[in-house]
């Protein structure tokens, strides 16, 4: 076993990471630094301080990372219209690189030689955490307790907690029916009954949004303003990045928007079924595409579309801090300089409908050319004959040879 | 002016193609063969026969191509989860190659040396028709009246019709407010007030679907069965391809599904605003992705996703009959051999929600491995350590060099 | 330690695999089946039989796989003009899947529950072997001695051999200066002085080719005939696939062709320096591209070029038996139907120069259109104006907006 | 016919553009401004001044653009290792955007409302010129005489020259056997006997390089130093971009390097046969790849390789000034920040062999990890087992289902 002096643990304050905290102290005989972040998961972070103290932790970090999360991670990702496997908005994937980065910063500040997280050995999150750690601090030691210990079930975990006087909330004892992850972008559900992809999830599971059936009977209109591809105002009110996403979450959740039920392919090789609520993100994606539709050049848009699945895969697989993701980001960001203007959306019972879009400064939509009416010479229809003739030339040459 | 003996005209029987028919006879002093196809546009095709006769046409072709359209064009396209520019389901694009193919067949049967269509010189359809013509019959003469004549407005068209005793329906005189195109896959609207992309279309415009607001208050469940990537049964009833799409259109339209309002980039270089109703296609796309999610290998799915935008662009731009589209189709079709099983959907006021999917023969979802519970050794969590370590190696080497 | 009954070892008869043979017997107390293949490495395979017998092996497989190797692996790969990282012709990579396949077949025939190979834990070959094993027989046990034992140096290996009475050839004792791999496609050199990429390899290292300096002073012309993208005849003489490659190797080696000195990126994450001789393959690649240049449609050729690096990476990384490689192969093979004709090459002191190419049946080169002379109307130069105008349209619209 | 006041003509001073000059004056009754650039074509540009004066031109521009050409066009292109269709180094393509840019600048300076060039209606150059014009000045008038006049043969051209007292050099009268284009990057040959791709070009055709047979019998070593992906010194001597390319041309030409004979696919739809000499560019490409091989991250290199054919196609097709080319350039340039170091090459009778490469500041080659000897724990071979196991997982799951 490797010798560890001090380890920075990503600590939620919940059962799992509390057990890990104790287990690290006992197993490695090392000091543990806890790090708890508010990334909009919707739970208080301060209680984590008391729990950490109770377990003898001397260095306790509690950070509000919500603005950084949206500004430097969520927004850059949405500039690419990122979707994994045609459906998934990468809500969990995009938070991990930020946690990893902050853990490494704290390790440097506190002189720790190791970091630790509570992700299991089956999922993508371990990869996302650890690729981040290694990319930012190549000699860091990584401890992934789920891959090392033999506490392979909830019962064993509870037993360990009891044996070591780790306080466990009542609700934890009965056990949550799902494995959940939340941040400002989304909340996810996995495990238990969801492990049969043939079965519909129960209505009770969903926490962030009402069902379309329960949503208001009257549509709600929303104006979204973009600057360089990022949302800067909603309904005319300028908002910070985190406030934008919070507001979109509220509007989306209220109108039954953003639920997803899918089977995805994990980087570690298996298929898994997940359910997601991404109310604000779903609105953001639709609005951004509409904004780009009148401000981006066609071939720039197509280049982005061609690269998007690759970019999404990089984020899903945990390569946020890789040089290839950074290269792609440079291209994506450069494309957004002119993505300025506004989009009008109609939200209604799960539907996000684009009903208008314009840009006073950067629209490439030219009604004089596009019109079905007389265009006064703006476009010469006869040009099309030559255009088609030359595009057809290779096809005709081949056809003449009976191909 | 080129010398034409006989021309096959894609003839709808409406004002535009009636004027074209007469104009061709007068301008080229040639015989005209009319070809009218039922591709599910929802209008009677037989009236076209009387109109053609009245205008002196001797060879009149009226074909029901609905099954061929869905089987050989729509279904192959949906195997790729095809979407153009993130939104558009290519409803117009996919019908043109079939029309072009049939026109060329008729030209060969009737000994015609030319073909003609009613598409304008500004749009994509002229390209789609003509690339098809040239690829299938390289020496064919193509007459595109809109690029040649000076009837540049509706008024001039009506005047021409009157002068030449072409019967015009009353409704045509007042003029349709939109330029529309319909087939079994979709109906589209362009022009007039839609030419301002900032303005929401009026509710009256939409013809195929009720609005989500007007849709039933009770969700409807639908079971979709796939064989080799194509839908073969709905709610347990085996249906032919065209019947599948008709049924999906009915279900979608009733439940407020499939409306789209977007700005797209035309192949000829300008942006245009279009509104679309694709009720059945929207359901089909969602269901197909869900079916693939448990039956396709991850990397095959990602390869398809990477190639999809290119494939979509080929179809949008009119290259259905090109060798590169055929190459891609070979790959796509090969991927669908195992896409067998069923998907359960919930349709409700514009929403298509996947609530279950399974395949008795071809599921790659392995609950024993995916489970959050004890997996009895199906997966060794310790393997993940090595997996991460080697994937991180290049990042660590770079980081050690301060990069 | 896992319980093994019988293991099929990829056995060359050399020092390493002889030690592995003995080590497997001792360590796992299991029966060992040896498998030795002639894939054109240029060494006798029969001596392996005696060595295996001497070490008590009862089931000994010695197969001549040269034709299968070229026909089913090398030729399909070259149809894609495959190069890894702009330089490497994948000589080692392409042989591993065949070895893996045959090992699994023998495991099934002999009722073995495990397979083993002599590749180290640092290289790509372990991955290529084992991905093949698992893809073809998912429950097979894999033993990779280099990852398990502690014989971490040549000295320890020789010591082990001596202790266990394993016969070692004299030359092995002194130690080869390089780690080498050979088959009909290439021979490779790694290790020792090559580990400093700043230093030029010594002339003595190269075994298959003379240096350009030593090659004949008179060029040699070669006619290569293709059918469906594969070479079927050289200088008018029909040859089997393996004979084609042998002949090309002879011609190339004699004329100083096919040496390569490069640094490549391994799948396991490090850079390594390798030197390669691929005389026949270098000729084949050049000839195939030339053949395609007049028989392939432009967009098919470009689609192949776009996908080639991905296809190359799959083979380099060991995914020959994956579904995504098979999908790509289907597309590639479909593109080759018309790649028929001949190419004339000039070989001279390291240079492969294409000096002529033609196809009586499938040339898409049309001199009447391409000519700089009067083309008698085969091509209407005025068409180009419209072609350019519409291709420029989006650029002009943007420029008008000062973009 | 459009009304033109003043036109800027790209004027070489040769027969073709002299006839064009006169033809423009006569046909459009407009003033002509001539623009002659030295981009390293190897001919004097000053004689063009006298010819222009003689034909009554008042505004004459003669510019030395060699440094700008290499610095802002050739070098950026080589950062991407750009090759079109696996062979062609884009020597002609890369010069056109610079000419177009300078012509538009001059049009603005002189108040001209039109530009003109001497490219025919069959080739790629017309597209490259005109896409540049339109992208940089959307309302410019473009006159392409070859698409307008009826001087469709050399004889008619000479006759026109004679009738209009245009001085014609003797050599022009006999007629050059090839259509040629030259600049610092290359010289090209097309037309005449080359129009039969089955026939080898005569040795006499080549102008810039000796044949490998005639090259020196002794190899020449060359050290190439890179900074941010561009060559900054040769054999230890710092040189400006144009000087670098000149020197490489001299070295390459002397050693029989850089000849190419190929059939390419033109953007306008036909195949054409061209022969090229690119001595310096061939060396540059090889050296740059070698430099990247030790300084670029694997995935960055692969991303570049995947995008290269698309980038090459953009340049070949004339889209240098398009936003999508600029986007790609941003990505490519960002990747080059660490491409610093040196490469040693051996030049010998047509061969460019890399014999060494190193970077004191940016090498990612780690001999401690790569070594075949004992690595003292730098790499844990056991990690590979987990790496392979998880990469194989999806293949094993599929195989268990007999897929």
mmCIF file of C-alpha atoms in Angstrom, chain B residues 44-272:
data_model
loop_
_atom_site.group_PDB
_atom_site.id
_atom_site.type_symbol
_atom_site.label_atom_id
_atom_site.label_comp_id
_atom_site.label_asym_id
_atom_site.label_seq_id
_atom_site.Cartn_x
_atom_site.Cartn_y
_atom_site.Cartn_z
ATOM 1 C CA UNK B 44 -56.260 13.687 -55.062
ATOM 2 C CA UNK B 45 -54.054 12.926 -58.024
ATOM 3 C CA UNK B 46 -56.758 11.897 -60.470
ATOM 4 C CA UNK B 47 -57.938 15.479 -61.209
ATOM 5 C CA UNK B 48 -54.525 16.014 -62.773
ATOM 6 C CA UNK B 49 -55.539 13.622 -65.549
ATOM 7 C CA UNK B 50 -58.447 15.743 -66.715
ATOM 8 C CA UNK B 51 -56.394 18.910 -66.625
ATOM 9 C CA UNK B 52 -53.617 17.330 -68.619
ATOM 10 C CA UNK B 53 -56.073 16.030 -71.183
ATOM 11 C CA UNK B 54 -57.673 19.431 -71.469
ATOM 12 C CA UNK B 55 -54.258 20.862 -72.277
ATOM 13 C CA UNK B 56 -53.810 18.305 -75.035
ATOM 14 C CA UNK B 57 -51.460 15.890 -73.290
ATOM 15 C CA UNK B 58 -51.512 12.419 -74.817
ATOM 16 C CA UNK B 59 -49.248 10.528 -72.458
ATOM 17 C CA UNK B 60 -50.351 10.886 -68.872
ATOM 18 C CA UNK B 61 -48.683 9.047 -65.982
ATOM 19 C CA UNK B 62 -50.305 8.920 -62.567
ATOM 20 C CA UNK B 63 -48.535 6.709 -60.024
ATOM 21 C CA UNK B 64 -49.110 5.763 -56.430
ATOM 22 C CA UNK B 65 -45.541 5.815 -55.060
ATOM 23 C CA UNK B 66 -46.352 5.897 -51.365
ATOM 24 C CA UNK B 67 -44.985 2.498 -50.454
ATOM 25 C CA UNK B 68 -41.845 2.955 -52.522
ATOM 26 C CA UNK B 69 -41.354 6.391 -51.019
ATOM 27 C CA UNK B 70 -41.375 5.189 -47.431
ATOM 28 C CA UNK B 71 -39.664 1.845 -48.012
ATOM 29 C CA UNK B 72 -36.803 2.978 -50.233
ATOM 30 C CA UNK B 73 -36.288 6.588 -49.198
ATOM 31 C CA UNK B 74 -37.801 7.561 -45.838
ATOM 32 C CA UNK B 75 -36.870 4.413 -43.926
ATOM 33 C CA UNK B 76 -33.260 4.229 -45.203
ATOM 34 C CA UNK B 77 -32.829 7.866 -44.205
ATOM 35 C CA UNK B 78 -34.203 7.342 -40.714
ATOM 36 C CA UNK B 79 -31.828 4.425 -40.165
ATOM 37 C CA UNK B 80 -29.174 7.137 -39.855
ATOM 38 C CA UNK B 81 -31.189 9.302 -37.399
ATOM 39 C CA UNK B 82 -30.874 11.988 -40.015
ATOM 40 C CA UNK B 83 -31.354 15.633 -39.054
ATOM 41 C CA UNK B 84 -30.131 18.652 -40.994
ATOM 42 C CA UNK B 85 -28.644 21.468 -38.928
ATOM 43 C CA UNK B 86 -29.800 19.985 -35.657
ATOM 44 C CA UNK B 87 -33.502 20.397 -36.384
ATOM 45 C CA UNK B 88 -34.853 19.706 -39.863
ATOM 46 C CA UNK B 89 -36.117 16.239 -40.712
ATOM 47 C CA UNK B 90 -35.599 16.594 -44.487
ATOM 48 C CA UNK B 91 -39.199 16.016 -45.461
ATOM 49 C CA UNK B 92 -38.959 17.805 -48.805
ATOM 50 C CA UNK B 93 -35.426 16.714 -49.604
ATOM 51 C CA UNK B 94 -36.151 13.013 -49.424
ATOM 52 C CA UNK B 95 -39.066 13.066 -51.869
ATOM 53 C CA UNK B 96 -37.258 14.750 -54.744
ATOM 54 C CA UNK B 97 -34.938 11.859 -55.681
ATOM 55 C CA UNK B 98 -37.912 9.574 -56.111
ATOM 56 C CA UNK B 99 -39.697 12.035 -58.409
ATOM 57 C CA UNK B 100 -36.511 12.494 -60.429
ATOM 58 C CA UNK B 101 -36.006 8.759 -60.759
ATOM 59 C CA UNK B 102 -39.559 8.166 -61.962
ATOM 60 C CA UNK B 103 -39.364 11.053 -64.423
ATOM 61 C CA UNK B 104 -36.264 9.576 -65.990
ATOM 62 C CA UNK B 105 -37.902 6.150 -66.193
ATOM 63 C CA UNK B 106 -40.858 7.710 -67.990
ATOM 64 C CA UNK B 107 -38.560 9.651 -70.292
ATOM 65 C CA UNK B 108 -36.961 6.362 -71.293
ATOM 66 C CA UNK B 109 -40.340 4.668 -71.746
ATOM 67 C CA UNK B 110 -41.772 7.480 -73.843
ATOM 68 C CA UNK B 111 -38.635 8.354 -75.742
ATOM 69 C CA UNK B 112 -38.562 11.865 -74.310
ATOM 70 C CA UNK B 113 -35.359 13.841 -74.599
ATOM 71 C CA UNK B 114 -36.106 16.302 -71.786
ATOM 72 C CA UNK B 115 -37.573 16.633 -68.324
ATOM 73 C CA UNK B 116 -39.001 19.654 -66.568
ATOM 74 C CA UNK B 117 -40.036 20.664 -63.052
ATOM 75 C CA UNK B 118 -41.741 23.565 -61.330
ATOM 76 C CA UNK B 119 -39.066 24.458 -58.789
ATOM 77 C CA UNK B 120 -37.731 28.016 -58.717
ATOM 78 C CA UNK B 121 -34.151 29.127 -59.252
ATOM 79 C CA UNK B 122 -33.694 30.136 -55.639
ATOM 80 C CA UNK B 123 -34.423 26.949 -53.830
ATOM 81 C CA UNK B 124 -32.888 23.568 -53.120
ATOM 82 C CA UNK B 125 -35.457 21.574 -55.032
ATOM 83 C CA UNK B 126 -34.176 22.497 -58.478
ATOM 84 C CA UNK B 127 -30.809 21.082 -57.414
ATOM 85 C CA UNK B 128 -32.321 17.919 -55.989
ATOM 86 C CA UNK B 129 -34.371 17.275 -59.130
ATOM 87 C CA UNK B 130 -31.622 18.021 -61.580
ATOM 88 C CA UNK B 131 -28.775 16.215 -59.835
ATOM 89 C CA UNK B 132 -31.083 13.202 -59.873
ATOM 90 C CA UNK B 133 -31.855 13.599 -63.564
ATOM 91 C CA UNK B 134 -28.218 13.938 -64.543
ATOM 92 C CA UNK B 135 -27.012 11.087 -62.347
ATOM 93 C CA UNK B 136 -29.601 8.720 -63.816
ATOM 94 C CA UNK B 137 -29.540 9.914 -67.434
ATOM 95 C CA UNK B 138 -26.489 12.042 -68.116
ATOM 96 C CA UNK B 139 -27.576 13.330 -71.531
ATOM 97 C CA UNK B 140 -31.084 14.374 -70.575
ATOM 98 C CA UNK B 141 -32.135 17.944 -71.365
ATOM 99 C CA UNK B 142 -33.454 19.822 -68.362
ATOM 100 C CA UNK B 143 -35.952 22.665 -68.605
ATOM 101 C CA UNK B 144 -36.438 24.774 -65.491
ATOM 102 C CA UNK B 145 -39.028 27.334 -66.564
ATOM 103 C CA UNK B 146 -38.631 29.521 -63.498
ATOM 104 C CA UNK B 147 -35.036 30.149 -64.483
ATOM 105 C CA UNK B 148 -35.977 30.915 -68.085
ATOM 106 C CA UNK B 149 -39.229 32.768 -68.327
ATOM 107 C CA UNK B 150 -40.183 36.269 -67.171
ATOM 108 C CA UNK B 151 -43.309 35.316 -65.229
ATOM 109 C CA UNK B 152 -41.727 36.555 -62.032
ATOM 110 C CA UNK B 153 -44.850 37.177 -59.979
ATOM 111 C CA UNK B 154 -48.175 35.535 -59.179
ATOM 112 C CA UNK B 155 -49.981 38.244 -61.077
ATOM 113 C CA UNK B 156 -48.064 37.537 -64.245
ATOM 114 C CA UNK B 157 -48.722 33.839 -63.798
ATOM 115 C CA UNK B 158 -52.461 34.365 -63.430
ATOM 116 C CA UNK B 159 -52.461 36.671 -66.420
ATOM 117 C CA UNK B 160 -50.684 34.040 -68.479
ATOM 118 C CA UNK B 161 -53.192 31.427 -67.378
ATOM 119 C CA UNK B 162 -56.100 33.634 -68.376
ATOM 120 C CA UNK B 163 -54.603 34.492 -71.733
ATOM 121 C CA UNK B 164 -54.091 30.825 -72.515
ATOM 122 C CA UNK B 165 -57.374 29.481 -71.152
ATOM 123 C CA UNK B 166 -55.765 27.511 -68.388
ATOM 124 C CA UNK B 167 -58.401 26.691 -65.769
ATOM 125 C CA UNK B 168 -57.509 28.157 -62.364
ATOM 126 C CA UNK B 169 -59.256 27.152 -59.162
ATOM 127 C CA UNK B 170 -60.820 29.957 -57.224
ATOM 128 C CA UNK B 171 -58.568 29.455 -54.223
ATOM 129 C CA UNK B 172 -55.517 29.789 -56.388
ATOM 130 C CA UNK B 173 -56.713 33.155 -57.607
ATOM 131 C CA UNK B 174 -56.789 34.629 -54.178
ATOM 132 C CA UNK B 175 -53.429 33.062 -53.650
ATOM 133 C CA UNK B 176 -52.214 30.775 -50.945
ATOM 134 C CA UNK B 177 -50.534 32.665 -48.172
ATOM 135 C CA UNK B 178 -47.622 30.241 -48.107
ATOM 136 C CA UNK B 179 -45.485 28.224 -50.419
ATOM 137 C CA UNK B 180 -46.186 24.664 -49.314
ATOM 138 C CA UNK B 181 -44.894 21.182 -49.988
ATOM 139 C CA UNK B 182 -46.374 17.987 -48.657
ATOM 140 C CA UNK B 183 -45.754 14.259 -48.754
ATOM 141 C CA UNK B 184 -46.190 11.346 -46.378
ATOM 142 C CA UNK B 185 -43.301 12.570 -44.263
ATOM 143 C CA UNK B 186 -44.175 16.215 -43.824
ATOM 144 C CA UNK B 187 -45.776 19.445 -44.903
ATOM 145 C CA UNK B 188 -43.729 22.634 -45.153
ATOM 146 C CA UNK B 189 -44.546 26.341 -45.205
ATOM 147 C CA UNK B 190 -42.382 29.145 -46.561
ATOM 148 C CA UNK B 191 -42.763 32.679 -47.817
ATOM 149 C CA UNK B 192 -44.991 35.643 -47.042
ATOM 150 C CA UNK B 193 -45.061 36.605 -43.357
ATOM 151 C CA UNK B 194 -42.595 33.820 -42.600
ATOM 152 C CA UNK B 195 -39.945 35.856 -44.386
ATOM 153 C CA UNK B 196 -39.464 37.787 -41.180
ATOM 154 C CA UNK B 197 -37.830 35.265 -38.829
ATOM 155 C CA UNK B 198 -38.557 37.460 -35.836
ATOM 156 C CA UNK B 199 -42.301 36.919 -36.121
ATOM 157 C CA UNK B 200 -44.247 33.929 -34.811
ATOM 158 C CA UNK B 201 -46.362 32.137 -37.408
ATOM 159 C CA UNK B 202 -50.114 32.326 -37.007
ATOM 160 C CA UNK B 203 -51.886 29.299 -35.588
ATOM 161 C CA UNK B 204 -54.043 29.054 -38.707
ATOM 162 C CA UNK B 205 -51.084 28.171 -40.866
ATOM 163 C CA UNK B 206 -50.577 24.669 -39.445
ATOM 164 C CA UNK B 207 -52.574 21.986 -41.251
ATOM 165 C CA UNK B 208 -51.482 18.555 -40.114
ATOM 166 C CA UNK B 209 -51.338 18.823 -36.353
ATOM 167 C CA UNK B 210 -53.341 20.404 -33.599
ATOM 168 C CA UNK B 211 -51.396 22.679 -31.320
ATOM 169 C CA UNK B 212 -50.156 21.126 -28.079
ATOM 170 C CA UNK B 213 -52.733 23.319 -26.348
ATOM 171 C CA UNK B 214 -55.564 21.724 -28.346
ATOM 172 C CA UNK B 215 -54.259 18.188 -28.043
ATOM 173 C CA UNK B 216 -55.990 15.633 -25.788
ATOM 174 C CA UNK B 217 -55.479 15.961 -22.041
ATOM 175 C CA UNK B 218 -54.715 12.285 -21.672
ATOM 176 C CA UNK B 219 -51.432 10.743 -22.783
ATOM 177 C CA UNK B 220 -51.426 7.973 -25.336
ATOM 178 C CA UNK B 221 -49.003 5.049 -25.178
ATOM 179 C CA UNK B 222 -47.584 3.540 -28.316
ATOM 180 C CA UNK B 223 -45.543 0.391 -28.899
ATOM 181 C CA UNK B 224 -43.209 0.494 -31.870
ATOM 182 C CA UNK B 225 -41.599 -2.667 -33.181
ATOM 183 C CA UNK B 226 -38.409 -2.624 -35.229
ATOM 184 C CA UNK B 227 -36.832 -5.125 -37.558
ATOM 185 C CA UNK B 228 -33.378 -4.285 -38.985
ATOM 186 C CA UNK B 229 -33.871 -0.665 -38.029
ATOM 187 C CA UNK B 230 -37.247 -0.220 -39.728
ATOM 188 C CA UNK B 231 -40.638 -0.064 -38.048
ATOM 189 C CA UNK B 232 -42.682 -3.119 -38.885
ATOM 190 C CA UNK B 233 -45.506 -2.929 -36.361
ATOM 191 C CA UNK B 234 -47.376 -0.433 -34.200
ATOM 192 C CA UNK B 235 -49.172 -1.559 -31.059
ATOM 193 C CA UNK B 236 -48.634 -5.120 -32.146
ATOM 194 C CA UNK B 237 -50.144 -4.733 -35.607
ATOM 195 C CA UNK B 238 -47.845 -5.388 -38.561
ATOM 196 C CA UNK B 239 -48.093 -2.617 -41.150
ATOM 197 C CA UNK B 240 -46.517 -1.822 -44.496
ATOM 198 C CA UNK B 241 -44.014 1.077 -44.534
ATOM 199 C CA UNK B 242 -46.507 3.627 -45.868
ATOM 200 C CA UNK B 243 -49.161 2.470 -43.420
ATOM 201 C CA UNK B 244 -46.685 2.821 -40.556
ATOM 202 C CA UNK B 245 -45.981 6.412 -41.470
ATOM 203 C CA UNK B 246 -49.649 7.243 -42.029
ATOM 204 C CA UNK B 247 -50.538 5.848 -38.633
ATOM 205 C CA UNK B 248 -47.692 7.714 -36.952
ATOM 206 C CA UNK B 249 -48.807 10.910 -38.664
ATOM 207 C CA UNK B 250 -52.318 10.443 -37.356
ATOM 208 C CA UNK B 251 -51.140 9.764 -33.817
ATOM 209 C CA UNK B 252 -48.613 12.580 -33.882
ATOM 210 C CA UNK B 253 -50.918 15.123 -35.450
ATOM 211 C CA UNK B 254 -53.632 14.343 -32.934
ATOM 212 C CA UNK B 255 -51.221 14.811 -30.028
ATOM 213 C CA UNK B 256 -49.689 18.077 -31.150
ATOM 214 C CA UNK B 257 -46.405 16.514 -32.206
ATOM 215 C CA UNK B 258 -43.904 17.514 -34.857
ATOM 216 C CA UNK B 259 -44.147 21.264 -35.448
ATOM 217 C CA UNK B 260 -40.928 23.042 -36.242
ATOM 218 C CA UNK B 261 -40.083 26.673 -36.942
ATOM 219 C CA UNK B 262 -36.546 27.290 -38.106
ATOM 220 C CA UNK B 263 -34.061 29.181 -40.234
ATOM 221 C CA UNK B 264 -32.021 26.914 -42.467
ATOM 222 C CA UNK B 265 -29.061 27.323 -44.804
ATOM 223 C CA UNK B 266 -29.896 26.508 -48.403
ATOM 224 C CA UNK B 267 -27.389 24.831 -50.700
ATOM 225 C CA UNK B 268 -27.657 27.766 -53.097
ATOM 226 C CA UNK B 269 -26.219 30.055 -50.438
ATOM 227 C CA UNK B 270 -28.919 31.959 -48.586
ATOM 228 C CA UNK B 271 -30.698 31.489 -45.281
ATOM 229 C CA UNK B 272 -34.437 30.877 -45.406
#
